[in-house]
Amino acid sequence: MKHFRIASALALLACTGGARALDVPLQADAQISTLTPSINFGSLPQLGVGGGASVLLRFDLAGVLPAGLSAAKLQKANLKLFVNRVGVPGAIEVLSVNGGWGESSVSAAAAPPNSGAGSGPVATVSQANQYISIDITSQVKGWISNPATNLGLLLQPALSAPATQLFLDSKENTATGHGPSLDISLMDQGPVGPQGPQGLPGPTGPVGPKGDTGATGPAGATGATGATGTQGPRGLTGATGATGATGAAGPQGPQGPAGPAGPVNLAYGRYDYSLPGNTHAYLNLYCPSNMFVVGGGCGHRDYNSAQTDITVNYAGPNPDNQRGGYACRINNSSSSSRAVRAYVMCISASNVTGP
């Protein structure tokens, strides 16, 4: 579909000298969340905005714009986003990113700086399953004038609607193909020059890889079962041997004195949290100093029908601090917030084994 649009725009330019429309390829997209600041979400099929989450986008202008293009030749630049779901209607704003980041490594704990809340264009979002278009002409003109500043965009709830929560399709969403896109329109670049002479034929390309093996044919019919042979005679059962005599029991040794019981101190830690709808969290609880984890747990806080919306993906010692910390990975499949609870039991002891 993108190739058709570009070809149509070039044909219009050749015939009328009008504006030229181009699609800029999406280079990277990722979600970051302050609820789980150390986790990378670069491969999600949907990108969350709100509830502690924001979205990073970066587009590649280098292979699309004509050489020597000036910012004055840019008529319009529209960011197109497909809204998959809406938890809380509201508005989002588009900020400029001022630092480098990688799709497979960025997290909220290592997020790049941005232009600051209230500095970018705003778009209202009221319902799901629709495209929204945001005019970012000013930001793209800045990239054209200074290509080194093309470090991407940050999407977050607008200052006027901080409770906004929604989900956008990412470029990894192969089910819909509705990933973010950037459409730009350029002013007339002048008349098209004459066509140059045809170049010499290029060298023959390498032989392509061998094709897949064809499907296996159907299995042939099973042959008839042969006749069963005659059963041989059963052998004689051998005689059972005599049971040997039981040996005498040895004398019981004297029991040593019991040692004194050591002191035991038990501590209990608890954390209650309201998990937003359609999100997940990584909860960590830690024992006091000189105490060690002996148990814990997590899940829905109340005994009611909402407990089926909560799924616990992991509950156990913290992989980064197995003696002193307890971790819980938990998911809310409902569109509404759910009350969850995590707790840890800690003990002090004079001798501790294990990891």
Short mmCIF file of N, CA and C in Angstrom, two decimals, residues 277-343:
data_model
loop_
_atom_site.label_atom_id
_atom_site.label_comp_id
_atom_site.label_asym_id
_atom_site.label_seq_id
_atom_site.Cartn_x
_atom_site.Cartn_y
_atom_site.Cartn_z
N GLY A 277 -6.03 -1.46 34.95
CA GLY A 277 -6.56 -2.46 34.03
C GLY A 277 -5.63 -2.74 32.86
N ASN A 278 -5.59 -4.02 32.47
CA ASN A 278 -4.82 -4.47 31.30
C ASN A 278 -3.33 -4.11 31.43
N THR A 279 -2.81 -4.23 32.62
CA THR A 279 -1.38 -4.00 32.84
C THR A 279 -0.82 -5.10 33.72
N HIS A 280 0.50 -5.11 33.85
CA HIS A 280 1.14 -6.04 34.77
C HIS A 280 2.19 -5.29 35.58
N ALA A 281 2.59 -5.88 36.70
CA ALA A 281 3.53 -5.22 37.59
C ALA A 281 4.51 -6.23 38.15
N TYR A 282 5.67 -5.73 38.56
CA TYR A 282 6.72 -6.54 39.19
C TYR A 282 6.92 -5.95 40.58
N LEU A 283 6.32 -6.61 41.60
CA LEU A 283 6.35 -6.12 42.97
C LEU A 283 7.53 -6.75 43.72
N ASN A 284 8.28 -5.96 44.49
CA ASN A 284 9.43 -6.45 45.25
C ASN A 284 9.26 -6.05 46.72
N LEU A 285 9.43 -7.01 47.63
CA LEU A 285 9.43 -6.76 49.07
C LEU A 285 10.76 -7.25 49.63
N TYR A 286 11.32 -6.55 50.62
CA TYR A 286 12.63 -6.89 51.14
C TYR A 286 12.59 -7.05 52.66
N CYS A 287 13.40 -8.01 53.18
CA CYS A 287 13.49 -8.26 54.61
C CYS A 287 14.34 -7.17 55.28
N PRO A 288 14.11 -6.94 56.58
CA PRO A 288 14.98 -6.01 57.32
C PRO A 288 16.42 -6.53 57.32
N SER A 289 17.33 -5.66 57.73
CA SER A 289 18.75 -6.04 57.78
C SER A 289 18.97 -7.22 58.72
N ASN A 290 19.85 -8.16 58.29
CA ASN A 290 20.21 -9.36 59.06
C ASN A 290 19.05 -10.33 59.22
N MET A 291 18.04 -10.24 58.36
CA MET A 291 16.95 -11.22 58.34
C MET A 291 16.87 -11.84 56.95
N PHE A 292 16.25 -13.02 56.83
CA PHE A 292 16.26 -13.79 55.59
C PHE A 292 14.85 -14.25 55.24
N VAL A 293 14.59 -14.34 53.91
CA VAL A 293 13.27 -14.76 53.41
C VAL A 293 13.04 -16.24 53.74
N VAL A 294 11.83 -16.53 54.33
CA VAL A 294 11.42 -17.93 54.52
C VAL A 294 10.08 -18.23 53.85
N GLY A 295 9.41 -17.21 53.33
CA GLY A 295 8.14 -17.44 52.64
C GLY A 295 7.53 -16.13 52.18
N GLY A 296 6.43 -16.24 51.47
CA GLY A 296 5.74 -15.05 50.98
C GLY A 296 4.63 -15.46 50.02
N GLY A 297 3.99 -14.48 49.42
CA GLY A 297 2.93 -14.76 48.47
C GLY A 297 2.35 -13.48 47.91
N CYS A 298 1.47 -13.62 46.90
CA CYS A 298 0.80 -12.46 46.32
C CYS A 298 -0.43 -12.91 45.56
N GLY A 299 -1.31 -11.95 45.25
CA GLY A 299 -2.52 -12.26 44.50
C GLY A 299 -3.58 -11.19 44.73
N HIS A 300 -4.84 -11.52 44.39
CA HIS A 300 -5.94 -10.58 44.59
C HIS A 300 -6.17 -10.39 46.09
N ARG A 301 -6.39 -9.16 46.50
CA ARG A 301 -6.47 -8.87 47.92
C ARG A 301 -7.78 -9.36 48.55
N ASP A 302 -8.90 -9.30 47.79
CA ASP A 302 -10.22 -9.58 48.37
C ASP A 302 -10.78 -10.90 47.85
N TYR A 303 -11.64 -11.51 48.63
CA TYR A 303 -12.26 -12.78 48.24
C TYR A 303 -13.59 -12.48 47.55
N ASN A 304 -13.53 -12.14 46.24
CA ASN A 304 -14.75 -11.86 45.48
C ASN A 304 -14.53 -12.27 44.02
N SER A 305 -15.51 -12.00 43.17
CA SER A 305 -15.46 -12.48 41.78
C SER A 305 -14.34 -11.84 40.97
N ALA A 306 -13.82 -10.69 41.43
CA ALA A 306 -12.76 -10.01 40.68
C ALA A 306 -11.43 -10.74 40.77
N GLN A 307 -11.31 -11.71 41.71
CA GLN A 307 -10.03 -12.39 41.87
C GLN A 307 -9.62 -13.16 40.61
N THR A 308 -10.59 -13.56 39.75
CA THR A 308 -10.24 -14.32 38.54
C THR A 308 -9.56 -13.45 37.49
N ASP A 309 -9.60 -12.10 37.67
CA ASP A 309 -8.93 -11.21 36.71
C ASP A 309 -7.43 -11.14 36.96
N ILE A 310 -6.96 -11.61 38.10
CA ILE A 310 -5.56 -11.49 38.48
C ILE A 310 -4.84 -12.82 38.24
N THR A 311 -3.75 -12.75 37.51
CA THR A 311 -2.90 -13.93 37.25
C THR A 311 -1.51 -13.68 37.82
N VAL A 312 -1.02 -14.64 38.60
CA VAL A 312 0.34 -14.55 39.16
C VAL A 312 1.27 -15.36 38.27
N ASN A 313 2.21 -14.69 37.62
CA ASN A 313 3.15 -15.35 36.72
C ASN A 313 4.40 -15.87 37.44
N TYR A 314 4.75 -15.24 38.55
CA TYR A 314 5.89 -15.71 39.35
C TYR A 314 5.74 -15.18 40.76
N ALA A 315 5.99 -16.03 41.76
CA ALA A 315 6.02 -15.62 43.15
C ALA A 315 7.09 -16.43 43.84
N GLY A 316 8.11 -15.79 44.37
CA GLY A 316 9.20 -16.49 45.01
C GLY A 316 10.36 -15.56 45.32
N PRO A 317 11.49 -16.13 45.74
CA PRO A 317 12.65 -15.29 46.07
C PRO A 317 13.04 -14.40 44.89
N ASN A 318 13.44 -13.19 45.20
CA ASN A 318 13.87 -12.24 44.17
C ASN A 318 15.13 -12.77 43.49
N PRO A 319 15.11 -12.97 42.14
CA PRO A 319 16.30 -13.52 41.47
C PRO A 319 17.56 -12.70 41.70
N ASP A 320 17.41 -11.38 41.98
CA ASP A 320 18.59 -10.55 42.21
C ASP A 320 19.00 -10.50 43.69
N ASN A 321 18.17 -11.00 44.61
CA ASN A 321 18.48 -10.98 46.04
C ASN A 321 17.70 -12.12 46.70
N GLN A 322 18.14 -13.36 46.48
CA GLN A 322 17.34 -14.52 46.87
C GLN A 322 17.22 -14.67 48.38
N ARG A 323 18.21 -14.19 49.15
CA ARG A 323 18.11 -14.33 50.60
C ARG A 323 17.27 -13.23 51.24
N GLY A 324 17.35 -12.05 50.71
CA GLY A 324 16.74 -10.92 51.40
C GLY A 324 15.52 -10.32 50.71
N GLY A 325 15.11 -10.83 49.54
CA GLY A 325 13.99 -10.21 48.83
C GLY A 325 13.00 -11.23 48.30
N TYR A 326 11.75 -10.79 48.14
CA TYR A 326 10.67 -11.64 47.58
C TYR A 326 10.05 -10.89 46.41
N ALA A 327 9.86 -11.58 45.27
CA ALA A 327 9.38 -10.94 44.05
C ALA A 327 8.05 -11.56 43.60
N CYS A 328 7.24 -10.71 42.95
CA CYS A 328 5.93 -11.18 42.43
C CYS A 328 5.67 -10.51 41.09
N ARG A 329 5.53 -11.34 40.03
CA ARG A 329 5.11 -10.82 38.72
C ARG A 329 3.62 -11.12 38.57
N ILE A 330 2.82 -10.07 38.39
CA ILE A 330 1.35 -10.22 38.44
C ILE A 330 0.71 -9.47 37.29
N ASN A 331 -0.40 -9.99 36.74
CA ASN A 331 -1.05 -9.43 35.55
C ASN A 331 -2.54 -9.22 35.81
N ASN A 332 -3.06 -8.06 35.37
CA ASN A 332 -4.50 -7.75 35.47
C ASN A 332 -5.11 -7.82 34.08
N SER A 333 -5.94 -8.85 33.81
CA SER A 333 -6.56 -9.02 32.49
C SER A 333 -7.86 -8.25 32.35
N SER A 334 -8.31 -7.59 33.43
CA SER A 334 -9.54 -6.80 33.37
C SER A 334 -9.22 -5.40 32.86
N SER A 335 -10.21 -4.71 32.35
CA SER A 335 -10.02 -3.33 31.93
C SER A 335 -10.12 -2.36 33.11
N SER A 336 -10.47 -2.86 34.29
CA SER A 336 -10.59 -2.03 35.49
C SER A 336 -9.45 -2.33 36.44
N SER A 337 -9.18 -1.38 37.34
CA SER A 337 -8.15 -1.57 38.35
C SER A 337 -8.57 -2.67 39.33
N ARG A 338 -7.61 -3.39 39.85
CA ARG A 338 -7.88 -4.47 40.81
C ARG A 338 -6.91 -4.32 42.00
N ALA A 339 -7.46 -4.60 43.21
CA ALA A 339 -6.66 -4.53 44.43
C ALA A 339 -5.85 -5.81 44.58
N VAL A 340 -4.53 -5.66 44.68
CA VAL A 340 -3.67 -6.83 44.85
C VAL A 340 -2.83 -6.64 46.12
N ARG A 341 -2.32 -7.75 46.64
CA ARG A 341 -1.52 -7.72 47.87
C ARG A 341 -0.32 -8.66 47.72
N ALA A 342 0.81 -8.23 48.23
CA ALA A 342 2.00 -9.09 48.28
C ALA A 342 2.55 -9.05 49.71
N TYR A 343 3.09 -10.17 50.18
CA TYR A 343 3.65 -10.20 51.52
C TYR A 343 4.90 -11.06 51.54
#
